[in-house]
mmCIF file of C-alpha atoms and ligand atoms in Angstrom:
data_model
loop_
_atom_site.group_PDB
_atom_site.id
_atom_site.type_symbol
_atom_site.label_atom_id
_atom_site.label_comp_id
_atom_site.label_asym_id
_atom_site.label_seq_id
_atom_site.Cartn_x
_atom_site.Cartn_y
_atom_site.Cartn_z
ATOM 1 C CA MET A 1 -85.814 21.970 9.941
ATOM 2 C CA ILE A 2 -85.927 18.346 8.723
ATOM 3 C CA SER A 3 -87.517 15.620 10.781
ATOM 4 C CA ILE A 4 -85.717 12.294 10.673
ATOM 5 C CA GLU A 5 -87.402 8.906 10.462
ATOM 6 C CA ILE A 6 -85.421 6.258 12.314
ATOM 7 C CA ASN A 7 -85.286 2.595 11.352
ATOM 8 C CA LYS A 8 -82.869 0.883 13.735
ATOM 9 C CA SER A 9 -80.756 -2.100 12.758
ATOM 10 C CA SER A 10 -81.926 -5.340 14.385
ATOM 11 C CA GLN A 11 -78.478 -6.900 14.137
ATOM 12 C CA LEU A 12 -75.783 -4.731 15.681
ATOM 13 C CA LYS A 13 -72.175 -5.412 14.690
ATOM 14 C CA GLU A 14 -69.323 -6.193 17.024
ATOM 15 C CA ILE A 15 -67.155 -3.202 17.922
ATOM 16 C CA PRO A 16 -63.605 -3.736 16.619
ATOM 17 C CA ASN A 17 -60.508 -3.552 18.806
ATOM 18 C CA PRO A 18 -59.335 0.106 18.795
ATOM 19 C CA GLU A 19 -55.787 -1.036 17.989
ATOM 20 C CA ASN A 20 -56.600 -2.318 14.500
ATOM 21 C CA LEU A 21 -58.910 0.337 13.126
ATOM 22 C CA GLY A 22 -56.796 1.751 10.306
ATOM 23 C CA PHE A 23 -58.546 4.474 8.321
ATOM 24 C CA GLY A 24 -61.957 4.329 6.682
ATOM 25 C CA THR A 25 -62.529 0.624 6.147
ATOM 26 C CA ILE A 26 -64.884 -0.213 9.025
ATOM 27 C CA PHE A 27 -68.400 1.270 9.120
ATOM 28 C CA THR A 28 -70.938 1.582 11.910
ATOM 29 C CA ASP A 29 -74.468 0.139 12.211
ATOM 30 C CA HIS A 30 -76.402 2.991 10.607
ATOM 31 C CA MET A 31 -76.323 5.634 7.876
ATOM 32 C CA PHE A 32 -78.248 8.827 7.175
ATOM 33 C CA MET A 33 -79.888 9.562 3.839
ATOM 34 C CA MET A 34 -82.074 12.307 2.382
ATOM 35 C CA ASP A 35 -83.393 13.017 -1.138
ATOM 36 C CA TYR A 36 -83.699 16.135 -3.248
ATOM 37 C CA THR A 37 -86.226 16.746 -6.003
ATOM 38 C CA GLN A 38 -87.112 20.035 -7.641
ATOM 39 C CA ASP A 39 -90.670 20.147 -6.337
ATOM 40 C CA GLN A 40 -90.045 18.837 -2.827
ATOM 41 C CA GLY A 41 -86.565 20.201 -2.120
ATOM 42 C CA TRP A 42 -84.653 18.202 0.505
ATOM 43 C CA HIS A 43 -87.013 15.623 2.026
ATOM 44 C CA ASN A 44 -87.335 11.990 3.129
ATOM 45 C CA ALA A 45 -84.631 12.275 5.836
ATOM 46 C CA LYS A 46 -84.007 8.928 7.481
ATOM 47 C CA ILE A 47 -81.520 6.847 9.418
ATOM 48 C CA VAL A 48 -81.396 3.218 8.285
ATOM 49 C CA PRO A 49 -79.143 0.161 8.816
ATOM 50 C CA TYR A 50 -75.777 0.604 7.031
ATOM 51 C CA GLY A 51 -75.602 -1.276 3.759
ATOM 52 C CA PRO A 52 -75.392 -1.246 -0.052
ATOM 53 C CA ILE A 53 -77.817 0.845 -2.104
ATOM 54 C CA GLU A 54 -79.135 0.183 -5.588
ATOM 55 C CA PHE A 55 -78.884 2.689 -8.460
ATOM 56 C CA ASP A 56 -79.483 2.957 -12.181
ATOM 57 C CA PRO A 57 -76.204 2.428 -14.129
ATOM 58 C CA SER A 58 -76.761 5.775 -15.862
ATOM 59 C CA MET A 59 -76.779 7.620 -12.524
ATOM 60 C CA MET A 60 -75.206 10.969 -13.365
ATOM 61 C CA VAL A 61 -72.558 11.112 -10.660
ATOM 62 C CA LEU A 62 -70.880 7.987 -12.050
ATOM 63 C CA HIS A 63 -70.396 9.625 -15.440
ATOM 64 C CA TYR A 64 -69.898 13.336 -14.816
ATOM 65 C CA GLY A 65 -68.706 13.518 -11.225
ATOM 66 C CA GLN A 66 -71.298 15.917 -9.849
ATOM 67 C CA GLU A 67 -70.599 15.268 -6.164
ATOM 68 C CA THR A 68 -69.248 16.953 -3.044
ATOM 69 C CA PHE A 69 -68.230 15.686 0.360
ATOM 70 C CA GLU A 70 -67.050 16.672 3.820
ATOM 71 C CA GLY A 71 -64.914 15.109 6.525
ATOM 72 C CA LEU A 72 -65.043 15.716 10.279
ATOM 73 C CA LYS A 73 -64.754 13.718 13.486
ATOM 74 C CA ALA A 74 -66.678 12.996 16.683
ATOM 75 C CA TYR A 75 -64.663 12.634 19.886
ATOM 76 C CA LYS A 76 -65.502 11.227 23.298
ATOM 77 C CA GLY A 77 -64.228 13.222 26.285
ATOM 78 C CA ASN A 78 -63.081 11.680 29.575
ATOM 79 C CA ASP A 79 -66.499 12.200 31.159
ATOM 80 C CA GLY A 80 -68.280 10.533 28.256
ATOM 81 C CA GLU A 81 -69.350 13.763 26.564
ATOM 82 C CA ILE A 82 -69.356 13.737 22.763
ATOM 83 C CA PHE A 83 -67.858 16.587 20.753
ATOM 84 C CA LEU A 84 -67.698 17.720 17.178
ATOM 85 C CA PHE A 85 -65.113 20.263 16.034
ATOM 86 C CA ARG A 86 -66.460 23.372 14.227
ATOM 87 C CA PRO A 87 -69.214 21.493 12.312
ATOM 88 C CA GLU A 88 -70.860 24.734 11.162
ATOM 89 C CA TYR A 89 -67.674 25.440 9.179
ATOM 90 C CA ASN A 90 -68.056 22.041 7.447
ATOM 91 C CA GLY A 91 -71.685 22.898 6.674
ATOM 92 C CA GLN A 92 -70.694 26.238 5.180
ATOM 93 C CA ARG A 93 -67.888 24.656 3.165
ATOM 94 C CA LEU A 94 -70.198 21.923 1.844
ATOM 95 C CA ASN A 95 -72.511 24.629 0.562
ATOM 96 C CA ASP A 96 -69.607 26.545 -1.000
ATOM 97 C CA SER A 97 -68.620 23.306 -2.776
ATOM 98 C CA ASN A 98 -72.256 22.663 -3.749
ATOM 99 C CA LYS A 99 -72.618 26.117 -5.312
ATOM 100 C CA ARG A 100 -69.542 25.488 -7.473
ATOM 101 C CA LEU A 101 -70.871 22.083 -8.625
ATOM 102 C CA CYS A 102 -74.475 23.318 -9.239
ATOM 103 C CA ILE A 103 -75.765 21.147 -6.370
ATOM 104 C CA PRO A 104 -78.604 22.523 -4.204
ATOM 105 C CA GLU A 105 -77.452 23.802 -0.822
ATOM 106 C CA ILE A 106 -78.341 22.052 2.437
ATOM 107 C CA PRO A 107 -79.363 24.298 5.363
ATOM 108 C CA ILE A 108 -76.463 24.218 7.852
ATOM 109 C CA GLU A 109 -78.844 23.387 10.725
ATOM 110 C CA ASP A 110 -80.059 20.304 8.807
ATOM 111 C CA PHE A 111 -76.466 19.301 8.040
ATOM 112 C CA ILE A 112 -75.611 19.468 11.761
ATOM 113 C CA LYS A 113 -78.842 17.730 12.749
ATOM 114 C CA SER A 114 -78.143 14.816 10.386
ATOM 115 C CA ILE A 115 -74.697 14.322 11.929
ATOM 116 C CA GLU A 116 -75.821 14.713 15.541
ATOM 117 C CA ALA A 117 -78.671 12.238 15.103
ATOM 118 C CA LEU A 118 -76.489 9.606 13.437
ATOM 119 C CA VAL A 119 -73.579 9.986 15.879
ATOM 120 C CA LYS A 120 -75.991 9.685 18.830
ATOM 121 C CA ILE A 121 -77.443 6.421 17.500
ATOM 122 C CA ASP A 122 -73.986 4.961 16.846
ATOM 123 C CA ARG A 123 -72.249 6.542 19.840
ATOM 124 C CA ARG A 124 -70.968 3.198 21.138
ATOM 125 C CA TRP A 125 -68.671 3.222 18.053
ATOM 126 C CA ILE A 126 -66.696 6.320 19.126
ATOM 127 C CA PRO A 127 -63.317 4.847 20.047
ATOM 128 C CA GLU A 128 -61.371 6.033 23.082
ATOM 129 C CA GLY A 129 -57.626 6.381 22.864
ATOM 130 C CA ILE A 130 -55.055 8.834 21.609
ATOM 131 C CA GLY A 131 -55.370 9.563 17.915
ATOM 132 C CA THR A 132 -58.669 7.686 17.562
ATOM 133 C CA ALA A 133 -62.075 9.181 16.729
ATOM 134 C CA LEU A 134 -65.273 8.482 14.834
ATOM 135 C CA TYR A 135 -64.734 9.828 11.311
ATOM 136 C CA ILE A 136 -67.856 11.366 9.755
ATOM 137 C CA ARG A 137 -68.268 11.426 5.985
ATOM 138 C CA PRO A 138 -71.199 13.489 4.653
ATOM 139 C CA PHE A 139 -71.558 13.452 0.834
ATOM 140 C CA VAL A 140 -73.961 14.619 -1.864
ATOM 141 C CA PHE A 141 -74.327 13.240 -5.376
ATOM 142 C CA ALA A 142 -76.403 13.570 -8.550
ATOM 143 C CA THR A 143 -78.835 10.673 -8.979
ATOM 144 C CA ASP A 144 -80.639 11.457 -12.278
ATOM 145 C CA ALA A 145 -80.741 8.419 -14.582
ATOM 146 C CA SER A 146 -79.368 10.319 -17.584
ATOM 147 C CA LEU A 147 -76.276 10.618 -19.771
ATOM 148 C CA LYS A 148 -77.124 14.161 -20.803
ATOM 149 C CA VAL A 149 -74.616 16.690 -19.465
ATOM 150 C CA HIS A 150 -76.590 19.109 -17.303
ATOM 151 C CA PRO A 151 -76.946 19.915 -13.600
ATOM 152 C CA ALA A 152 -79.021 17.051 -12.212
ATOM 153 C CA LYS A 153 -82.580 17.524 -10.980
ATOM 154 C CA THR A 154 -82.327 14.884 -8.237
ATOM 155 C CA TYR A 155 -79.708 14.286 -5.519
ATOM 156 C CA LYS A 156 -78.974 12.190 -2.485
ATOM 157 C CA TYR A 157 -77.265 13.437 0.663
ATOM 158 C CA MET A 158 -75.819 10.742 2.899
ATOM 159 C CA VAL A 159 -73.714 10.472 6.049
ATOM 160 C CA ILE A 160 -71.652 7.417 6.991
ATOM 161 C CA LEU A 161 -69.408 6.870 10.035
ATOM 162 C CA SER A 162 -66.118 5.043 10.438
ATOM 163 C CA PRO A 163 -64.128 4.524 13.659
ATOM 164 C CA VAL A 164 -60.509 5.439 12.885
ATOM 165 C CA GLY A 165 -57.100 5.013 14.452
ATOM 166 C CA ALA A 166 -54.176 7.332 13.812
ATOM 167 C CA TYR A 167 -54.220 8.298 10.099
ATOM 168 C CA TYR A 168 -50.581 7.681 9.388
ATOM 169 C CA THR A 169 -49.102 4.392 10.495
ATOM 170 C CA GLU A 170 -45.914 6.400 10.935
ATOM 171 C CA GLY A 171 -47.781 8.394 13.627
ATOM 172 C CA LEU A 172 -46.349 11.823 14.282
ATOM 173 C CA ASN A 173 -43.075 10.803 12.682
ATOM 174 C CA PRO A 174 -42.045 13.174 9.905
ATOM 175 C CA VAL A 175 -42.594 11.993 6.334
ATOM 176 C CA LYS A 176 -40.716 12.423 3.060
ATOM 177 C CA ILE A 177 -42.444 14.549 0.427
ATOM 178 C CA GLN A 178 -41.773 14.871 -3.304
ATOM 179 C CA VAL A 179 -42.128 18.321 -4.903
ATOM 180 C CA GLU A 180 -44.274 17.612 -8.001
ATOM 181 C CA GLU A 181 -43.239 19.650 -11.048
ATOM 182 C CA GLU A 182 -45.197 17.977 -13.843
ATOM 183 C CA TYR A 183 -48.733 17.239 -12.650
ATOM 184 C CA VAL A 184 -50.959 19.774 -10.876
ATOM 185 C CA ARG A 185 -53.847 19.292 -8.443
ATOM 186 C CA ALA A 186 -56.029 22.283 -9.286
ATOM 187 C CA SER A 187 -56.061 25.594 -11.110
ATOM 188 C CA VAL A 188 -57.507 29.001 -10.296
ATOM 189 C CA GLY A 189 -61.005 29.162 -11.776
ATOM 190 C CA GLY A 190 -61.361 25.390 -11.385
ATOM 191 C CA VAL A 191 -62.670 23.383 -8.420
ATOM 192 C CA GLY A 192 -59.597 23.260 -6.167
ATOM 193 C CA PHE A 193 -61.361 25.106 -3.332
ATOM 194 C CA ALA A 194 -64.297 22.658 -3.431
ATOM 195 C CA LYS A 195 -64.294 19.254 -1.741
ATOM 196 C CA THR A 196 -65.231 17.170 -4.751
ATOM 197 C CA GLY A 197 -64.104 13.660 -5.674
ATOM 198 C CA GLY A 198 -62.576 14.626 -9.024
ATOM 199 C CA ASN A 199 -59.774 16.516 -7.287
ATOM 200 C CA TYR A 200 -58.719 13.287 -5.622
ATOM 201 C CA GLY A 201 -58.958 11.166 -8.787
ATOM 202 C CA ALA A 202 -56.782 13.720 -10.570
ATOM 203 C CA GLY A 203 -54.142 13.537 -7.844
ATOM 204 C CA LEU A 204 -53.604 9.775 -7.736
ATOM 205 C CA LEU A 205 -51.018 9.455 -10.502
ATOM 206 C CA ALA A 206 -48.639 11.973 -8.918
ATOM 207 C CA GLN A 207 -49.107 10.205 -5.594
ATOM 208 C CA GLU A 208 -48.136 6.890 -7.235
ATOM 209 C CA LYS A 209 -45.065 8.501 -8.765
ATOM 210 C CA ALA A 210 -44.034 9.898 -5.374
ATOM 211 C CA ALA A 211 -44.527 6.473 -3.747
ATOM 212 C CA GLN A 212 -42.210 4.905 -6.344
ATOM 213 C CA ASN A 213 -39.565 7.411 -5.262
ATOM 214 C CA GLY A 214 -39.985 6.412 -1.626
ATOM 215 C CA CYS A 215 -42.053 9.490 -0.713
ATOM 216 C CA SER A 216 -45.340 9.337 1.161
ATOM 217 C CA GLN A 217 -46.952 12.344 -0.588
ATOM 218 C CA VAL A 218 -46.413 15.172 -3.068
ATOM 219 C CA LEU A 219 -46.023 18.888 -2.549
ATOM 220 C CA TRP A 220 -48.293 20.472 -5.153
ATOM 221 C CA LEU A 221 -47.235 23.616 -7.007
ATOM 222 C CA ASP A 222 -49.509 26.090 -8.805
ATOM 223 C CA SER A 223 -50.823 25.148 -12.253
ATOM 224 C CA LYS A 224 -49.641 28.248 -14.118
ATOM 225 C CA GLU A 225 -45.994 28.695 -13.217
ATOM 226 C CA HIS A 226 -45.318 25.396 -11.398
ATOM 227 C CA ARG A 227 -43.572 27.508 -8.831
ATOM 228 C CA TYR A 228 -45.823 28.518 -5.936
ATOM 229 C CA VAL A 229 -46.507 26.046 -3.136
ATOM 230 C CA GLU A 230 -50.179 24.979 -2.808
ATOM 231 C CA GLU A 231 -50.836 21.888 -0.681
ATOM 232 C CA VAL A 232 -49.169 18.734 0.542
ATOM 233 C CA GLY A 233 -51.059 15.638 -0.616
ATOM 234 C CA THR A 234 -54.618 16.269 0.571
ATOM 235 C CA MET A 235 -53.554 18.612 3.352
ATOM 236 C CA ASN A 236 -52.794 22.308 3.690
ATOM 237 C CA VAL A 237 -49.132 23.119 4.205
ATOM 238 C CA PHE A 238 -47.195 25.267 6.692
ATOM 239 C CA PHE A 239 -43.522 26.141 7.138
ATOM 240 C CA VAL A 240 -41.777 27.757 10.094
ATOM 241 C CA LYS A 241 -39.310 30.265 8.618
ATOM 242 C CA GLU A 242 -37.179 32.171 11.127
ATOM 243 C CA GLY A 243 -39.881 31.811 13.771
ATOM 244 C CA THR A 244 -42.761 32.897 11.492
ATOM 245 C CA LEU A 245 -45.476 30.453 10.463
ATOM 246 C CA ILE A 246 -46.045 30.791 6.718
ATOM 247 C CA THR A 247 -48.770 29.165 4.618
ATOM 248 C CA PRO A 248 -50.095 29.767 1.088
ATOM 249 C CA ALA A 249 -52.944 32.307 0.959
ATOM 250 C CA LEU A 250 -56.299 30.878 -0.202
ATOM 251 C CA SER A 251 -56.137 31.561 -3.919
ATOM 252 C CA GLY A 252 -59.109 29.624 -5.301
ATOM 253 C CA SER A 253 -57.099 26.496 -6.072
ATOM 254 C CA ILE A 254 -56.457 25.697 -2.405
ATOM 255 C CA LEU A 255 -58.936 23.898 -0.155
ATOM 256 C CA PRO A 256 -59.830 26.107 2.836
ATOM 257 C CA GLY A 257 -59.022 23.591 5.570
ATOM 258 C CA ILE A 258 -60.665 23.873 8.975
ATOM 259 C CA THR A 259 -57.498 22.557 10.618
ATOM 260 C CA ARG A 260 -55.558 25.232 8.680
ATOM 261 C CA ASP A 261 -57.862 27.965 9.977
ATOM 262 C CA SER A 262 -57.716 26.594 13.539
ATOM 263 C CA VAL A 263 -53.900 26.384 13.500
ATOM 264 C CA ILE A 264 -53.688 30.012 12.314
ATOM 265 C CA LYS A 265 -56.053 31.199 15.073
ATOM 266 C CA ILE A 266 -54.233 29.229 17.786
ATOM 267 C CA ALA A 267 -50.780 30.362 16.592
ATOM 268 C CA GLU A 268 -51.873 33.995 16.619
ATOM 269 C CA LYS A 269 -53.090 33.630 20.196
ATOM 270 C CA LEU A 270 -49.736 32.072 21.139
ATOM 271 C CA GLY A 271 -48.011 35.159 19.742
ATOM 272 C CA ILE A 272 -46.441 33.274 16.817
ATOM 273 C CA PRO A 273 -46.380 35.546 13.750
ATOM 274 C CA VAL A 274 -48.436 34.086 10.867
ATOM 275 C CA GLU A 275 -48.197 35.045 7.186
ATOM 276 C CA GLU A 276 -50.718 33.881 4.579
ATOM 277 C CA ARG A 277 -49.114 34.671 1.236
ATOM 278 C CA LYS A 278 -47.637 33.290 -1.971
ATOM 279 C CA ILE A 279 -44.720 30.971 -1.236
ATOM 280 C CA ASP A 280 -42.220 30.398 -4.029
ATOM 281 C CA ILE A 281 -40.649 26.911 -3.922
ATOM 282 C CA HIS A 282 -37.282 28.609 -4.590
ATOM 283 C CA GLU A 283 -37.762 30.633 -1.398
ATOM 284 C CA ILE A 284 -38.259 27.377 0.531
ATOM 285 C CA ILE A 285 -35.227 25.717 -1.054
ATOM 286 C CA GLU A 286 -32.946 28.720 -0.501
ATOM 287 C CA ALA A 287 -34.182 29.226 3.050
ATOM 288 C CA SER A 288 -33.653 25.495 3.737
ATOM 289 C CA GLU A 289 -30.070 25.711 2.514
ATOM 290 C CA ALA A 290 -29.565 28.722 4.779
ATOM 291 C CA GLY A 291 -30.987 26.749 7.723
ATOM 292 C CA GLN A 292 -33.937 29.144 8.085
ATOM 293 C CA ILE A 293 -36.747 26.590 7.696
ATOM 294 C CA THR A 294 -36.930 24.875 11.052
ATOM 295 C CA GLU A 295 -40.250 23.041 10.622
ATOM 296 C CA ALA A 296 -42.746 22.029 7.937
ATOM 297 C CA PHE A 297 -46.083 20.244 8.323
ATOM 298 C CA GLY A 298 -49.393 19.442 6.698
ATOM 299 C CA THR A 299 -52.800 20.002 8.344
ATOM 300 C CA GLY A 300 -56.076 18.139 7.866
ATOM 301 C CA THR A 301 -58.889 16.525 9.862
ATOM 302 C CA ALA A 302 -57.580 12.998 9.341
ATOM 303 C CA ALA A 303 -54.015 13.464 10.628
ATOM 304 C CA VAL A 304 -54.419 16.891 12.356
ATOM 305 C CA ILE A 305 -50.693 17.753 12.002
ATOM 306 C CA SER A 306 -48.367 15.708 9.845
ATOM 307 C CA PRO A 307 -44.729 16.828 10.066
ATOM 308 C CA VAL A 308 -42.637 16.943 6.905
ATOM 309 C CA GLY A 309 -39.130 15.623 7.580
ATOM 310 C CA THR A 310 -37.674 15.853 4.084
ATOM 311 C CA LEU A 311 -38.567 17.560 0.792
ATOM 312 C CA VAL A 312 -37.279 16.007 -2.422
ATOM 313 C CA TYR A 313 -36.862 18.665 -5.131
ATOM 314 C CA GLN A 314 -35.174 18.010 -8.479
ATOM 315 C CA GLY A 315 -33.541 14.892 -7.083
ATOM 316 C CA LYS A 316 -32.026 16.644 -4.072
ATOM 317 C CA GLU A 317 -33.146 16.159 -0.460
ATOM 318 C CA TYR A 318 -33.804 18.996 1.975
ATOM 319 C CA CYS A 319 -34.207 17.940 5.587
ATOM 320 C CA PHE A 320 -36.017 19.911 8.302
ATOM 321 C CA ASN A 321 -35.241 19.731 12.040
ATOM 322 C CA HIS A 322 -33.062 16.589 11.626
ATOM 323 C CA HIS A 323 -36.166 14.697 10.510
ATOM 324 C CA ARG A 324 -37.818 15.078 13.929
ATOM 325 C CA ILE A 325 -41.105 16.773 14.797
ATOM 326 C CA GLY A 326 -40.491 20.443 15.650
ATOM 327 C CA GLU A 327 -41.436 22.320 18.784
ATOM 328 C CA ILE A 328 -44.144 24.477 17.163
ATOM 329 C CA SER A 329 -45.661 21.518 15.258
ATOM 330 C CA GLN A 330 -45.859 19.488 18.471
ATOM 331 C CA LYS A 331 -47.370 22.384 20.420
ATOM 332 C CA LEU A 332 -50.037 23.029 17.767
ATOM 333 C CA TYR A 333 -50.839 19.312 17.610
ATOM 334 C CA ASP A 334 -51.240 19.149 21.402
ATOM 335 C CA LEU A 335 -53.476 22.236 21.469
ATOM 336 C CA VAL A 336 -55.734 21.244 18.550
ATOM 337 C CA THR A 337 -56.195 17.666 19.784
ATOM 338 C CA GLY A 338 -56.572 18.886 23.389
ATOM 339 C CA ILE A 339 -59.480 21.115 22.353
ATOM 340 C CA GLN A 340 -60.994 18.350 20.198
ATOM 341 C CA LEU A 341 -60.946 15.869 23.082
ATOM 342 C CA GLY A 342 -62.178 18.391 25.636
ATOM 343 C CA GLU A 343 -58.975 18.128 27.656
ATOM 344 C CA ILE A 344 -58.067 21.805 27.580
ATOM 345 C CA GLU A 345 -60.053 25.009 27.697
ATOM 346 C CA ASP A 346 -61.643 25.953 24.389
ATOM 347 C CA LEU A 347 -60.832 29.651 24.090
ATOM 348 C CA TYR A 348 -62.121 29.801 20.539
ATOM 349 C CA GLY A 349 -65.607 28.247 20.652
ATOM 350 C CA PHE A 350 -64.419 25.407 18.374
ATOM 351 C CA ARG A 351 -65.986 22.577 20.350
ATOM 352 C CA HIS A 352 -69.577 21.571 19.618
ATOM 353 C CA ILE A 353 -71.122 19.346 22.278
ATOM 354 C CA ILE A 354 -73.721 16.774 21.214
ATOM 355 C CA ARG A 355 -76.362 16.588 23.914
HETATM 356 C C1 PLP B 401 -60.227 18.257 3.233
HETATM 357 C C2 PLP B 401 -58.974 18.795 2.631
HETATM 358 C C3 PLP B 401 -58.018 19.513 3.381
HETATM 359 C C4 PLP B 401 -58.085 19.688 4.871
HETATM 360 O O1 PLP B 401 -59.235 20.278 5.342
HETATM 361 P P1 PLP B 401 -59.653 20.071 6.878
HETATM 362 O O2 PLP B 401 -60.914 20.823 6.988
HETATM 363 O O3 PLP B 401 -58.553 20.650 7.695
HETATM 364 O O4 PLP B 401 -59.801 18.606 7.069
HETATM 365 C C5 PLP B 401 -56.921 20.041 2.710
HETATM 366 N N1 PLP B 401 -56.748 19.858 1.389
HETATM 367 C C6 PLP B 401 -57.632 19.151 0.652
HETATM 368 C C7 PLP B 401 -57.384 18.983 -0.802
HETATM 369 C C8 PLP B 401 -58.770 18.606 1.250
HETATM 370 O O5 PLP B 401 -59.637 17.904 0.492
#
């Protein structure tokens, strides 16, 4: 296991008012960093004051995008205890992404240790209040000074922290989503299942197009037939069809979300039938017209559950549950956030206490 050298900041910042946190623009006092070289492996683990870092302009990640990242949150319970939510899953997923991008794996215990150590040092930054948390962003990138296309020989792994408010300014209010028929997010055989920056860069144009049409995100369809539902924006997607929770099966082009997996496990325990399968957009449209789709929502760490109020498909609008959050969506939101904050019993072993 790594040992971490700690160099504390001598000038601590002022903690911002929890009401104006927004998402991902404020950073804490410290950051974690660790290097990889072929002969030493992962080494030089340290926590240092947060700040800019200097690199060679030819640094490989800037040119060829060899990078992966994760996203999770730390929560403070009522009695002051600090929790993470299923961090070993994030560690496993980071390594699955790393394998796909030819990046050396990081032992899961070191991944968790890096996060625990940093969160403990900056624990005064964990906001208290509904919908707030300390967002944790681990990331790995190729640092070779080289324009040659090859898997790099050197890497940096870093962790930064950002106190966040509710992800969507609209809160739990349902949003309007555009079904995207031209651009695609990912294809089978590509990197859609990996958390890598390129997936996000490739998605921006469709997002802009949706925003121009008054929609807050896009519903992605598969790359081959432009017909099967994949994800909503940067979240996994669920529909409630005649009382059954349906979500696209993990096909290789879909990111295996931890919120997605948690929602499925919780729903099953509640006795709600769950189907992971291919979902044809025509099935959703026809079922909407027949009044069989009662709820739709996205899932992800940032927003937890984000209800979809309206789908826009080929210029026509399809509204779910009179544009209000549905009963099942609300229940799943309450249960997931209740477990995350330590307010309800964790029947699943999801909560990870930082001691
Ligand atoms: C991170 C991510 C998700 C959600 O994953 P969580 O583990 O639930 O946060 C869904 N889709 C994409 C494309 C993502 O990058």
